[in-house]
PDB file of C-alpha atoms and ligand atoms in Angstrom:
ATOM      1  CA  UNK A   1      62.358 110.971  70.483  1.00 55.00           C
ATOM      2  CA  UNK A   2      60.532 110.842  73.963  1.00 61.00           C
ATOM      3  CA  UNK A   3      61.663 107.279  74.363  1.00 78.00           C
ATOM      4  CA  UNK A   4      65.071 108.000  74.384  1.00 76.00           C
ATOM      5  CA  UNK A   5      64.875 110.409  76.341  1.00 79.00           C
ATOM      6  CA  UNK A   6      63.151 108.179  78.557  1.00 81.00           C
ATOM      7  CA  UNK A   7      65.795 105.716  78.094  1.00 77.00           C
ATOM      8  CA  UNK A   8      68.307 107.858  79.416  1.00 76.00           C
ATOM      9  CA  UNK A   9      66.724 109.427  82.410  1.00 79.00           C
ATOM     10  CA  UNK A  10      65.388 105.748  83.189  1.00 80.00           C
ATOM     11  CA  UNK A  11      69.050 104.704  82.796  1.00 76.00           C
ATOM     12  CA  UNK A  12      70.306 108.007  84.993  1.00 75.00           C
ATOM     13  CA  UNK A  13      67.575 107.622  88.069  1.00 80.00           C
ATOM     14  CA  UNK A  14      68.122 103.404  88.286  1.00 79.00           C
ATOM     15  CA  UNK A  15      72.003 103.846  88.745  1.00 76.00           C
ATOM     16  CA  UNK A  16      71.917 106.835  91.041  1.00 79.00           C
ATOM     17  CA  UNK A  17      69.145 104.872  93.025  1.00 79.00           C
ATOM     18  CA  UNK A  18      71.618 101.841  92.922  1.00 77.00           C
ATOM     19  CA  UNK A  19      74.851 103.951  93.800  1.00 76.00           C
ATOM     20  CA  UNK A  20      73.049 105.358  96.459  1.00 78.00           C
ATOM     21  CA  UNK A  21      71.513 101.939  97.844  1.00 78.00           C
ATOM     22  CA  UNK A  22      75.283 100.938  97.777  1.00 77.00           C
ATOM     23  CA  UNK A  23      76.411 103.604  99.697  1.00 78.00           C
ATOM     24  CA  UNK A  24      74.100 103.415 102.679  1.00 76.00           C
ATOM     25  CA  UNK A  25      73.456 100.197 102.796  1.00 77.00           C
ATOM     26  CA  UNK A  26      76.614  98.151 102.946  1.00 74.00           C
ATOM     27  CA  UNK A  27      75.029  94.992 102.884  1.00 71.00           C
ATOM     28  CA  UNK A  28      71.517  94.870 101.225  1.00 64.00           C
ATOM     29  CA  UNK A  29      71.144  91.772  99.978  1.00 61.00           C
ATOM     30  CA  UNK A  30      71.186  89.367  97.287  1.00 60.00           C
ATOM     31  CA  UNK A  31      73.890  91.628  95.264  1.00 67.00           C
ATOM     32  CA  UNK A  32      77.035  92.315  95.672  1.00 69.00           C
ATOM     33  CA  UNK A  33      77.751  95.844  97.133  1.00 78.00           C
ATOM     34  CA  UNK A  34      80.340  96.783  94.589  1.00 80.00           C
ATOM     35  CA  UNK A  35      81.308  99.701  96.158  1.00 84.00           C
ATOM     36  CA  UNK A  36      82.283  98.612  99.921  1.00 87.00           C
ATOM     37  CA  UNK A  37      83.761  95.313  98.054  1.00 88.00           C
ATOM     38  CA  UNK A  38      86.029  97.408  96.292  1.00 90.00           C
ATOM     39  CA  UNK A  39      87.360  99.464  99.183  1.00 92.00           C
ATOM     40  CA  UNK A  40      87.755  96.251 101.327  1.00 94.00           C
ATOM     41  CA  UNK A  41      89.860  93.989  98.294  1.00 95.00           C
ATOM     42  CA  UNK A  42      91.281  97.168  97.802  1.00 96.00           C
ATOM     43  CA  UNK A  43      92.641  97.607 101.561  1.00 96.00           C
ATOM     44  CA  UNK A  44      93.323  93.705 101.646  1.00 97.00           C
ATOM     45  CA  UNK A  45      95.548  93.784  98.800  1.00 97.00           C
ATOM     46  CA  UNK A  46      97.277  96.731 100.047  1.00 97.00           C
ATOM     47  CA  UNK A  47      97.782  94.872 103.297  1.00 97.00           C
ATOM     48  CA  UNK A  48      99.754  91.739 101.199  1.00 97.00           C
ATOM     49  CA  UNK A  49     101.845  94.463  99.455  1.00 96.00           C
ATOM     50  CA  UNK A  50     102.825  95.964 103.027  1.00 96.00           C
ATOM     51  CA  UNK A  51     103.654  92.587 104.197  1.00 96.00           C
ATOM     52  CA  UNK A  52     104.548  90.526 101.656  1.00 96.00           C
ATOM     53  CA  UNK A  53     106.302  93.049  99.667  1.00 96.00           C
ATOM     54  CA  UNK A  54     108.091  91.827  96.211  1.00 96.00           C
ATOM     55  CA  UNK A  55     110.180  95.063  95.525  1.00 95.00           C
ATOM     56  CA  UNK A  56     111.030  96.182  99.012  1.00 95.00           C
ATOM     57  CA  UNK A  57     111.860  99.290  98.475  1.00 93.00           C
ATOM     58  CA  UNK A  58     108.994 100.520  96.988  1.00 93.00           C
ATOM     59  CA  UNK A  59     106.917 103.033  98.848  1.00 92.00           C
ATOM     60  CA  UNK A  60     103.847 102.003 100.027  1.00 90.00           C
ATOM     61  CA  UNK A  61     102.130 105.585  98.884  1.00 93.00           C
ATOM     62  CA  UNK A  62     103.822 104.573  95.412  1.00 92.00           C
ATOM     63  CA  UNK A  63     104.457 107.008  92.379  1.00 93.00           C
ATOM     64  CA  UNK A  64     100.829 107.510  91.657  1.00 94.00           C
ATOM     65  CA  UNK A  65      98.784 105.993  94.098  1.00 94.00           C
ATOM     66  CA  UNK A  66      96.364 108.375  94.566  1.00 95.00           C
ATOM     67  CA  UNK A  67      95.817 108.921  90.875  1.00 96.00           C
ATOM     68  CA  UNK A  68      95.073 105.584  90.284  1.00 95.00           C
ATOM     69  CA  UNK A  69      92.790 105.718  93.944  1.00 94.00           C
ATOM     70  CA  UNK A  70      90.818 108.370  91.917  1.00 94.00           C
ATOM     71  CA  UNK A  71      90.892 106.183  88.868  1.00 94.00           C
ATOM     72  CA  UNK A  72      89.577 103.479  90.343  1.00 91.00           C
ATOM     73  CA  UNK A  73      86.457 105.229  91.905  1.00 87.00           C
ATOM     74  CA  UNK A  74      85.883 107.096  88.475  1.00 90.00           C
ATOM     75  CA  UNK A  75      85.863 104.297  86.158  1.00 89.00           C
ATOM     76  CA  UNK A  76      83.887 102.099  88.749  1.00 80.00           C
ATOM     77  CA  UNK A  77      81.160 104.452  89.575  1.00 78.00           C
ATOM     78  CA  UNK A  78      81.388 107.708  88.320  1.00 76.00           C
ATOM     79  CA  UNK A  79      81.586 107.179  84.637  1.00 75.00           C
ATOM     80  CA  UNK A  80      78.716 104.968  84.960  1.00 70.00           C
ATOM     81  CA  UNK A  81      76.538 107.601  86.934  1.00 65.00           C
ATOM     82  CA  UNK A  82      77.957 110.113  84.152  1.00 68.00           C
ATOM     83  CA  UNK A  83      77.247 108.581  80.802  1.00 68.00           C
ATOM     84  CA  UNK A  84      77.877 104.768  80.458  1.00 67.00           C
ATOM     85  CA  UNK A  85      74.709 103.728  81.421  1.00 70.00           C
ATOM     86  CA  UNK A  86      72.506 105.950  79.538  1.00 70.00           C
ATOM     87  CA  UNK A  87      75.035 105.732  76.565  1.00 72.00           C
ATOM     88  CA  UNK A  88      74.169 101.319  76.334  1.00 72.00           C
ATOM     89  CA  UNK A  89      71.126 101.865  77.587  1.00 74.00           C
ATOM     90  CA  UNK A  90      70.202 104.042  74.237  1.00 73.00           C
ATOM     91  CA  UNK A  91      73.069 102.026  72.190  1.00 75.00           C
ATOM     92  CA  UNK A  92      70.466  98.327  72.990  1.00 76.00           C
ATOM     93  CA  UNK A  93      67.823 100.390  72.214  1.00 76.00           C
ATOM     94  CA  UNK A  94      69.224 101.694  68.544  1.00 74.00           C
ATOM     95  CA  UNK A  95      71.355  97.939  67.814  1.00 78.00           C
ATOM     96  CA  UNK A  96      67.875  96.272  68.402  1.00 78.00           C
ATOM     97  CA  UNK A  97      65.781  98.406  66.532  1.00 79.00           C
ATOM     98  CA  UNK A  98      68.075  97.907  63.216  1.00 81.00           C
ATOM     99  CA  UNK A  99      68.060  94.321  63.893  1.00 80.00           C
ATOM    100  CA  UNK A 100      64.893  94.732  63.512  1.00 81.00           C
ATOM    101  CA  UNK A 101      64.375  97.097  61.043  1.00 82.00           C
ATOM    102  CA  UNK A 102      66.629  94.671  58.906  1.00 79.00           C
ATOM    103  CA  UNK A 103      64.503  91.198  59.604  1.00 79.00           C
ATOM    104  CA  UNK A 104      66.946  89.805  62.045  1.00 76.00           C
ATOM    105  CA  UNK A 105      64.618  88.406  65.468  1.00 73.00           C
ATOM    106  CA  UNK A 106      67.657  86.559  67.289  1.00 74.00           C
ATOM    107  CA  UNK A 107      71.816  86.212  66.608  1.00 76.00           C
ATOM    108  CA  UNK A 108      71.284  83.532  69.512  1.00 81.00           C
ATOM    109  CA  UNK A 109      74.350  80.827  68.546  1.00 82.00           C
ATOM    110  CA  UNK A 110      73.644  78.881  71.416  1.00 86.00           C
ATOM    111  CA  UNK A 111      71.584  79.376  74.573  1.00 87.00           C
ATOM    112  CA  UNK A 112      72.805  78.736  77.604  1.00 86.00           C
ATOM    113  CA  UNK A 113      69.735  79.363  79.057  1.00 84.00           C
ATOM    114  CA  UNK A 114      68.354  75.610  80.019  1.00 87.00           C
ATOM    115  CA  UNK A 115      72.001  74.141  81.050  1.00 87.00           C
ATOM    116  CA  UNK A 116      72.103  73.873  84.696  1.00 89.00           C
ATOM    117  CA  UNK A 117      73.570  76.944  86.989  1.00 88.00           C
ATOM    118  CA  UNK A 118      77.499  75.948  87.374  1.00 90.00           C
ATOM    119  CA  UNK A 119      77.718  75.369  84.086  1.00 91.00           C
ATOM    120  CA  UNK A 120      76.527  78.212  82.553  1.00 89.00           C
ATOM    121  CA  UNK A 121      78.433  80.252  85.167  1.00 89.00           C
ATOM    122  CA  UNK A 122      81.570  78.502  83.747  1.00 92.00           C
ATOM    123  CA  UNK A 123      80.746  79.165  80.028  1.00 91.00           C
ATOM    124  CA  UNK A 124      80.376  82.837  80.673  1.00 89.00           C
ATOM    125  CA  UNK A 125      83.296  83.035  82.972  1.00 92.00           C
ATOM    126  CA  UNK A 126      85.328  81.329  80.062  1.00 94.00           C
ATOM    127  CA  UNK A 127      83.564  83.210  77.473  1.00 92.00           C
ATOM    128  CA  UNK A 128      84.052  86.315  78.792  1.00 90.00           C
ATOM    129  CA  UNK A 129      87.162  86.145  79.777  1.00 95.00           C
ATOM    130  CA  UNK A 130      88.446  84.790  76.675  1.00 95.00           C
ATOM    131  CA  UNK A 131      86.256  87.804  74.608  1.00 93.00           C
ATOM    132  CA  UNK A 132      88.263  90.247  77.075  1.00 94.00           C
ATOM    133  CA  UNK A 133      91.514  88.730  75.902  1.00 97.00           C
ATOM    134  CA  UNK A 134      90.765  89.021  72.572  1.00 96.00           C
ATOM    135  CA  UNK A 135      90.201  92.717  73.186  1.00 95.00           C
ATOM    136  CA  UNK A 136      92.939  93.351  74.975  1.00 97.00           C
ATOM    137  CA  UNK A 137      95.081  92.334  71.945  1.00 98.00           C
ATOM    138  CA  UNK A 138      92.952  94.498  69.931  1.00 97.00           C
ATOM    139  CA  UNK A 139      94.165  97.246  72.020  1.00 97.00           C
ATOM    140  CA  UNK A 140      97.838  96.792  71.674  1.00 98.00           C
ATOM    141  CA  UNK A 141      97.365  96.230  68.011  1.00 97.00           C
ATOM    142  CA  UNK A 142      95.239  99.067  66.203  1.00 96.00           C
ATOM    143  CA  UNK A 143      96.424 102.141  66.865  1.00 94.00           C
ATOM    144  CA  UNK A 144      93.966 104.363  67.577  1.00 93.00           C
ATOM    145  CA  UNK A 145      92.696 101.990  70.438  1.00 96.00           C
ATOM    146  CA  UNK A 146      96.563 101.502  72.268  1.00 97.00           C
ATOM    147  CA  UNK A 147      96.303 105.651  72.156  1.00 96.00           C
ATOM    148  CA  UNK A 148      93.675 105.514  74.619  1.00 97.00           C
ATOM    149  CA  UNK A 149      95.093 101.783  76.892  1.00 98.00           C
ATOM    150  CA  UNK A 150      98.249 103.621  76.915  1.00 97.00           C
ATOM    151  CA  UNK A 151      96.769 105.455  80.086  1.00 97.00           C
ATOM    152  CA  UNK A 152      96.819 101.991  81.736  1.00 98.00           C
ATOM    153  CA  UNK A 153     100.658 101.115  80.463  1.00 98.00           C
ATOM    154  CA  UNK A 154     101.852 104.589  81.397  1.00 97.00           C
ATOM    155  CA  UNK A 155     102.370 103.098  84.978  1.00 96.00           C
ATOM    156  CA  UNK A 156     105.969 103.401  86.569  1.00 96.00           C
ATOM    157  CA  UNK A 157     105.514 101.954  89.626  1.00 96.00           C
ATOM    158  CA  UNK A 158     103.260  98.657  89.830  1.00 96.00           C
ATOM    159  CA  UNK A 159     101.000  98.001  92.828  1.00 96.00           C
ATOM    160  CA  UNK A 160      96.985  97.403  93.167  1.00 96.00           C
ATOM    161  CA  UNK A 161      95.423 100.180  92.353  1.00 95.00           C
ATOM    162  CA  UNK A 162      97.254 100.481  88.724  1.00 96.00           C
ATOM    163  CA  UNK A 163      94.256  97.420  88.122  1.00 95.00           C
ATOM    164  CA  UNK A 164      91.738 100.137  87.407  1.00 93.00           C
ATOM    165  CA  UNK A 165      93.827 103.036  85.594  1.00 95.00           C
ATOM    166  CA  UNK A 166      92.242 102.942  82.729  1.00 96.00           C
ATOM    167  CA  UNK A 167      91.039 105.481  79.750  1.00 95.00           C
ATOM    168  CA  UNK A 168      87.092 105.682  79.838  1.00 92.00           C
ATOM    169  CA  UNK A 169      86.841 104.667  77.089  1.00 92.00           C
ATOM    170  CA  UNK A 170      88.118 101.115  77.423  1.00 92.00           C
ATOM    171  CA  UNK A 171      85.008 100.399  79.103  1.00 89.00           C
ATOM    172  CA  UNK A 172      82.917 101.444  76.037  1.00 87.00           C
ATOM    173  CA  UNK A 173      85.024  99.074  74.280  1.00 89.00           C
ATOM    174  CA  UNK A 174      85.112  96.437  76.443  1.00 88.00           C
ATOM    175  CA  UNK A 175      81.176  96.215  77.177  1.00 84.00           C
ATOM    176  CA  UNK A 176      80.489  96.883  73.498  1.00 84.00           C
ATOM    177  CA  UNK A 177      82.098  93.573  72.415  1.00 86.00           C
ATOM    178  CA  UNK A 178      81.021  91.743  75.996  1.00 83.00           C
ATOM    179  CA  UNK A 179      77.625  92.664  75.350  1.00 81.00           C
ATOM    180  CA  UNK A 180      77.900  91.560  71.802  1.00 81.00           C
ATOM    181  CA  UNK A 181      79.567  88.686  72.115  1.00 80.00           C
ATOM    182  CA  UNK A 182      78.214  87.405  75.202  1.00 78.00           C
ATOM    183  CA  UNK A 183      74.160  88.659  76.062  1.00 76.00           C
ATOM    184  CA  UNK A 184      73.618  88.430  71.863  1.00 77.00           C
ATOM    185  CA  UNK A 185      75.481  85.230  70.941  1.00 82.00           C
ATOM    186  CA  UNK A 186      74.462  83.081  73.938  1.00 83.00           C
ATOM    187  CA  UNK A 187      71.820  83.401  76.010  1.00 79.00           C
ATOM    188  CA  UNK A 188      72.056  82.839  79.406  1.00 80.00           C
ATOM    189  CA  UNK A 189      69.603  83.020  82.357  1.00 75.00           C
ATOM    190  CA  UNK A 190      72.303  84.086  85.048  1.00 73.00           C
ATOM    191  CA  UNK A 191      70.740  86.319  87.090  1.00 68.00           C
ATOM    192  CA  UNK A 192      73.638  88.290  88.263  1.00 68.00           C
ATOM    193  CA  UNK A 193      76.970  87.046  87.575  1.00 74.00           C
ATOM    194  CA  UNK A 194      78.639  89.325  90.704  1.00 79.00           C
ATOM    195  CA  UNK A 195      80.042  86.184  92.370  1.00 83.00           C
ATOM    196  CA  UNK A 196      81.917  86.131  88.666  1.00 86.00           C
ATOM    197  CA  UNK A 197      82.945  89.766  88.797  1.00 85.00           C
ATOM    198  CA  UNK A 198      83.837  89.684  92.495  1.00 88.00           C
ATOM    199  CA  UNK A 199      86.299  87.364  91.334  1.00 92.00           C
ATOM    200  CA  UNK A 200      87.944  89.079  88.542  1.00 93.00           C
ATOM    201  CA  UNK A 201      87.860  92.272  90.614  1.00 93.00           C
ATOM    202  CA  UNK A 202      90.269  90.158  93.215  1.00 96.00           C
ATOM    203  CA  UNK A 203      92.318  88.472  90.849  1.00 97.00           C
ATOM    204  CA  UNK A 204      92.595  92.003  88.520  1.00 97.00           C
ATOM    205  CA  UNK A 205      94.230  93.594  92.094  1.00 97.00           C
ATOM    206  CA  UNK A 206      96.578  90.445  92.652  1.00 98.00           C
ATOM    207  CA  UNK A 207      97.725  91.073  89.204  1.00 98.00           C
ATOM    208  CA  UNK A 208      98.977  94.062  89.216  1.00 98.00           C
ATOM    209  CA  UNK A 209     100.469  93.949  93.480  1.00 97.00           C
ATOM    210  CA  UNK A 210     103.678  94.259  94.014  1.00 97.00           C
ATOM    211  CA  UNK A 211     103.603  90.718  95.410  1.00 97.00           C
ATOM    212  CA  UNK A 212     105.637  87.349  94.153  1.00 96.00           C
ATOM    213  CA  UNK A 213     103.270  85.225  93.519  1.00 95.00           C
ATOM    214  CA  UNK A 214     102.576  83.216  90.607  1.00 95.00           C
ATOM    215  CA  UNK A 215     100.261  80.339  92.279  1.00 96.00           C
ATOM    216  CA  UNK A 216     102.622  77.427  91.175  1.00 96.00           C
ATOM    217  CA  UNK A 217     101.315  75.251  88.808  1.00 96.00           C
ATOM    218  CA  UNK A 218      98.168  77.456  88.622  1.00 97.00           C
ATOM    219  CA  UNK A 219     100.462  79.685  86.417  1.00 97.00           C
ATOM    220  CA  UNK A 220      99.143  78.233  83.248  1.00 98.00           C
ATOM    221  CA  UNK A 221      95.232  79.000  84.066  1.00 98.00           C
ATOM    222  CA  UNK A 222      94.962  82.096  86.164  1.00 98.00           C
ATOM    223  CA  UNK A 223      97.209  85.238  85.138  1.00 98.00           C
ATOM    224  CA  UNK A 224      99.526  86.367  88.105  1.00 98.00           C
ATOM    225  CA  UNK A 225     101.872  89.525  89.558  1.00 98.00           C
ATOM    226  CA  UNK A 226     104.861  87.522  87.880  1.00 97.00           C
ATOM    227  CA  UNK A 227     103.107  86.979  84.958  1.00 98.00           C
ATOM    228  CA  UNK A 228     101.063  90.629  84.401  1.00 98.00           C
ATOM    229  CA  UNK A 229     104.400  92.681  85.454  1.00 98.00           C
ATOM    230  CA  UNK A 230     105.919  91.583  81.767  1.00 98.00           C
ATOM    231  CA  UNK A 231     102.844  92.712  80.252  1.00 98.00           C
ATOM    232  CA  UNK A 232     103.629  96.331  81.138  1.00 98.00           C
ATOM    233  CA  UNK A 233     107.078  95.800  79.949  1.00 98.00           C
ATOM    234  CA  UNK A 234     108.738  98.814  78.400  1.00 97.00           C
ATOM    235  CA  UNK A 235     111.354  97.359  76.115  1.00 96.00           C
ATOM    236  CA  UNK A 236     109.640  94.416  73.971  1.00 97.00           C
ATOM    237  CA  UNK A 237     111.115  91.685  72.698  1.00 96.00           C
ATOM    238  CA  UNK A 238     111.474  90.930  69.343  1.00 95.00           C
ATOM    239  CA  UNK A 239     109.250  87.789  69.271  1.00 96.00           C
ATOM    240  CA  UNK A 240     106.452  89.730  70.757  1.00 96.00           C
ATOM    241  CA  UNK A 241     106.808  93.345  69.554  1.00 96.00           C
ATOM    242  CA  UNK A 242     103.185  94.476  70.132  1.00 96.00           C
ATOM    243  CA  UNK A 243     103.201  93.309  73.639  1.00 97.00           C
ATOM    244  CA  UNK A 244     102.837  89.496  75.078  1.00 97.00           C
ATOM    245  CA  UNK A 245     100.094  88.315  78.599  1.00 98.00           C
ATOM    246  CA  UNK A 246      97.468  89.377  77.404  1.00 98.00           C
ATOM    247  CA  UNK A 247      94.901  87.730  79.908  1.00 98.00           C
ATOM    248  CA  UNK A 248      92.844  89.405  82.128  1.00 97.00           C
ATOM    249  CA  UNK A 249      91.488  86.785  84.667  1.00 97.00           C
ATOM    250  CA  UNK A 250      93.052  83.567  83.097  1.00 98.00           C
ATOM    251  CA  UNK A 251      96.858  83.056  81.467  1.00 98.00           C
ATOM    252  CA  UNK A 252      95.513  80.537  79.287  1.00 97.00           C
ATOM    253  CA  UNK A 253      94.881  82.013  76.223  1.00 98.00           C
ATOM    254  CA  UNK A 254      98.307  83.468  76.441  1.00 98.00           C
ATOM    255  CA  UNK A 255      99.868  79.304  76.656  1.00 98.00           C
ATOM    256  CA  UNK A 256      97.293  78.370  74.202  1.00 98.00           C
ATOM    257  CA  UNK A 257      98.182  81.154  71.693  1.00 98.00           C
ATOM    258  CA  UNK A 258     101.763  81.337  72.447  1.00 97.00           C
ATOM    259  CA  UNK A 259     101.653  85.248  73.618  1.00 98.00           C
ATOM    260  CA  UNK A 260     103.050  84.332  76.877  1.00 97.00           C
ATOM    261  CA  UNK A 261     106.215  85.386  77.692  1.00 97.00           C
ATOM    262  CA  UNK A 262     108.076  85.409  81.108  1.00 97.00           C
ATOM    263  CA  UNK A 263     112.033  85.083  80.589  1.00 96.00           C
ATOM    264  CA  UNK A 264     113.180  86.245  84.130  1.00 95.00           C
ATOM    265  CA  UNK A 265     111.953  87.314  87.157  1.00 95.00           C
ATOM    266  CA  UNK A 266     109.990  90.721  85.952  1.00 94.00           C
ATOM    267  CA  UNK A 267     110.330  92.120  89.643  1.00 95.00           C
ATOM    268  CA  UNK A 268     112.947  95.223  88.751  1.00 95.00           C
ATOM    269  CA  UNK A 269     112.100  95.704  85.007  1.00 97.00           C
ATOM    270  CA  UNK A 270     111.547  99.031  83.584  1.00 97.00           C
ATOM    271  CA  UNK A 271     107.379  99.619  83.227  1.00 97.00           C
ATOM    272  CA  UNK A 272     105.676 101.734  80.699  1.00 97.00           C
ATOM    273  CA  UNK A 273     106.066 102.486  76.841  1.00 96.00           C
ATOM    274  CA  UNK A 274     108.711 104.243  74.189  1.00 94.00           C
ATOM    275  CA  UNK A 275     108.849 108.062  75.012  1.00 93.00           C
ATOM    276  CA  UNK A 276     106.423 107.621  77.964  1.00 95.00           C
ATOM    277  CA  UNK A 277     108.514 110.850  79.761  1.00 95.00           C
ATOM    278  CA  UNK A 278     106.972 112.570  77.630  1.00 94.00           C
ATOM    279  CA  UNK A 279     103.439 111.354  78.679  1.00 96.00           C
ATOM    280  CA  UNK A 280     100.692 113.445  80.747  1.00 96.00           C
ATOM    281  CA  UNK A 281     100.724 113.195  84.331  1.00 93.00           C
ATOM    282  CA  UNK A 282      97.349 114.124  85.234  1.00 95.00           C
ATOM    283  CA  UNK A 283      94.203 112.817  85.117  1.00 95.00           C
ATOM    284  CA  UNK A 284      92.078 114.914  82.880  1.00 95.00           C
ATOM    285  CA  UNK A 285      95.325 115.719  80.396  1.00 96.00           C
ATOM    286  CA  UNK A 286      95.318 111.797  80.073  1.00 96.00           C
ATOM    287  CA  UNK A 287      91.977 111.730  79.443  1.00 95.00           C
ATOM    288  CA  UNK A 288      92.248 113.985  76.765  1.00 96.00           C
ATOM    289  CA  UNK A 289      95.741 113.174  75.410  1.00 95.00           C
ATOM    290  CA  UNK A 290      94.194 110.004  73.143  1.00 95.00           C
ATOM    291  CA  UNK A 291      91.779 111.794  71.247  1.00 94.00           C
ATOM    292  CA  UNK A 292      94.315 114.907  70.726  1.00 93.00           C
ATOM    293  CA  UNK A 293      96.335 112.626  69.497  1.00 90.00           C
ATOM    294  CA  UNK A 294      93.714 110.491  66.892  1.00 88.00           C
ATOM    295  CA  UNK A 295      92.146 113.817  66.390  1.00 87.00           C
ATOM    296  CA  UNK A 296      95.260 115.960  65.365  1.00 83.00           C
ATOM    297  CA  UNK A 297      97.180 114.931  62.140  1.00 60.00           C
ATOM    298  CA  UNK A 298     100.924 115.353  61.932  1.00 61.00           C
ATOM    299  CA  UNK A 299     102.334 118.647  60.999  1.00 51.00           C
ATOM    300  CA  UNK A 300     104.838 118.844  58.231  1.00 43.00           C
TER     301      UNK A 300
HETATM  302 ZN1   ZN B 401      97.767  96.065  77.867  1.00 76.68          ZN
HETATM  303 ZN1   ZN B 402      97.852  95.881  83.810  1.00 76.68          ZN
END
């Protein structure tokens, strides 16, 4: 009992001593400083969207901006300094003793480990990005997981920020099946992929700013704003009815595994889901709203 307990306050003190770090020193070094990077993509985004508008006559303090502002802070920082990190910290500590407890040493399938830097950046750029895709469909598809990534489709309005409004819990998921997939299946000796995540972080924000760009022939490897606008699609077509561009940081899986879809321009098409009026507005009623609705069976 005392070591998880000492798991999680270990796991509280290191990332309040790390958010902290971040926040007064803007450029300590040999890490990324997560925190100013996201305010500056953030503002530089915002900047292409004021310029290089796609829908003009969108406002630039668009339906929900500040909710998804707030989002993006919460689900960055705050839920880790609330409970993610303790809550993997302790979930390691439990997965590897039953591993364990049942015989099993290693699940390594191949290590990475020895392979020289750039390519074992590339591997876990392309294996993680492939593992969030595969999610991400998971999501759409099982029901009780689309009740909680309907927070991110319940955007009206499309523009940078909607990047990071996101249920909680999608990072639970998402991590859960990174961790397994990636840190248990291959090993690699990376010693902080940031350069990786700085990355997706950027191209995340392009996705979803009201911007018309789709990179030319780049189309069919990285996912774009004309590519990720039909992914929030309200009405779905009948080839794809549980949703189509799927890819987070890469459109590739979508051409490999024929979910991509793009049969127009996307700029003026309606965004969200069936009966989203109906939807919570607010940040802590969409937080709850997924789990009232898993929880709560249908009256008769
Ligand atoms: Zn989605
Ligand atoms: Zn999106």
């Amino acid at each position: 009992m005392d070591s998880i307990i000492e798991i999680i306050s270990n796991a509280y003190s290191n990332y309040a001593s790390y958010f902290w770090r971040s926040l007064i020193h803007p450029f300590f070094e040999g890490d990324l400083n997560y925190f100013y990077y996201l305010i500056l993509v953030s503002l530089a985004v915002w900047g292409l969207e004021i310029l290089l508008p796609w829908r003009k006559k969108q406002a630039l303090f668009r339906k929900d901006f500040w909710l998804d502002a707030f989002y993006m802070f919460f689900n960055f920082f705050f839920f880790n300094l609330l409970l993610y990190t303790a809550l993997s910290d302790v979930s390691v500590y439990y997965l590897n003793r039953v591993l364990s407890a049942v015989g099993i040493e290693s699940v390594t399938l191949y290590d990475f480990s020895g392979q020289a830097m750039w390519i074992q950046f590339l591997a876990f750029f392309l294996l993680s990005d492939f593992i969030q895709w595969s999610v991400h469909n998971l999501l759409h598809r099982v029901d009780f997981l689309w009740q909680f990534h309907k927070v991110h489709h319940s955007v009206k309005e499309m523009g940078f920020a909607a990047h990071l409004r996101y249920h909680f819990m999608e990072t639970v998921v998402y991590n859960s099946l990174k961790y397994l997939g990636l840190i248990m299946l291959f090993n690699f000796s990376l010693q902080d992929a940031f350069i990786i995540h700085g990355v997706t972080i950027l191209i995340g924000h392009l996705n979803h700013a009201n911007v018309s760009w789709d990179y030319g022939p780049l189309k069919y490897i990285l996912n774009n704003p004309k590519m990720h606008i039909w992914h929030h699609a309200k009405d779905l077509p009948e080839s794809h009815p549980k949703g189509m561009n799927f890819g987070i940081s890469l459109s590739l899986w979508d051409y490999v595994f024929g979910t991509n879809y793009i049969p127009h321009s996307g700029r003026d098409i309606e965004l969200g889901f069936d009966d989203d009026e109906e939807y919570p507005q607010g940040f802590f009623s969409q937080l709850v709203e997924p789990f009232k609705k898993i929880f709560t069976s249908p009256k008769n």
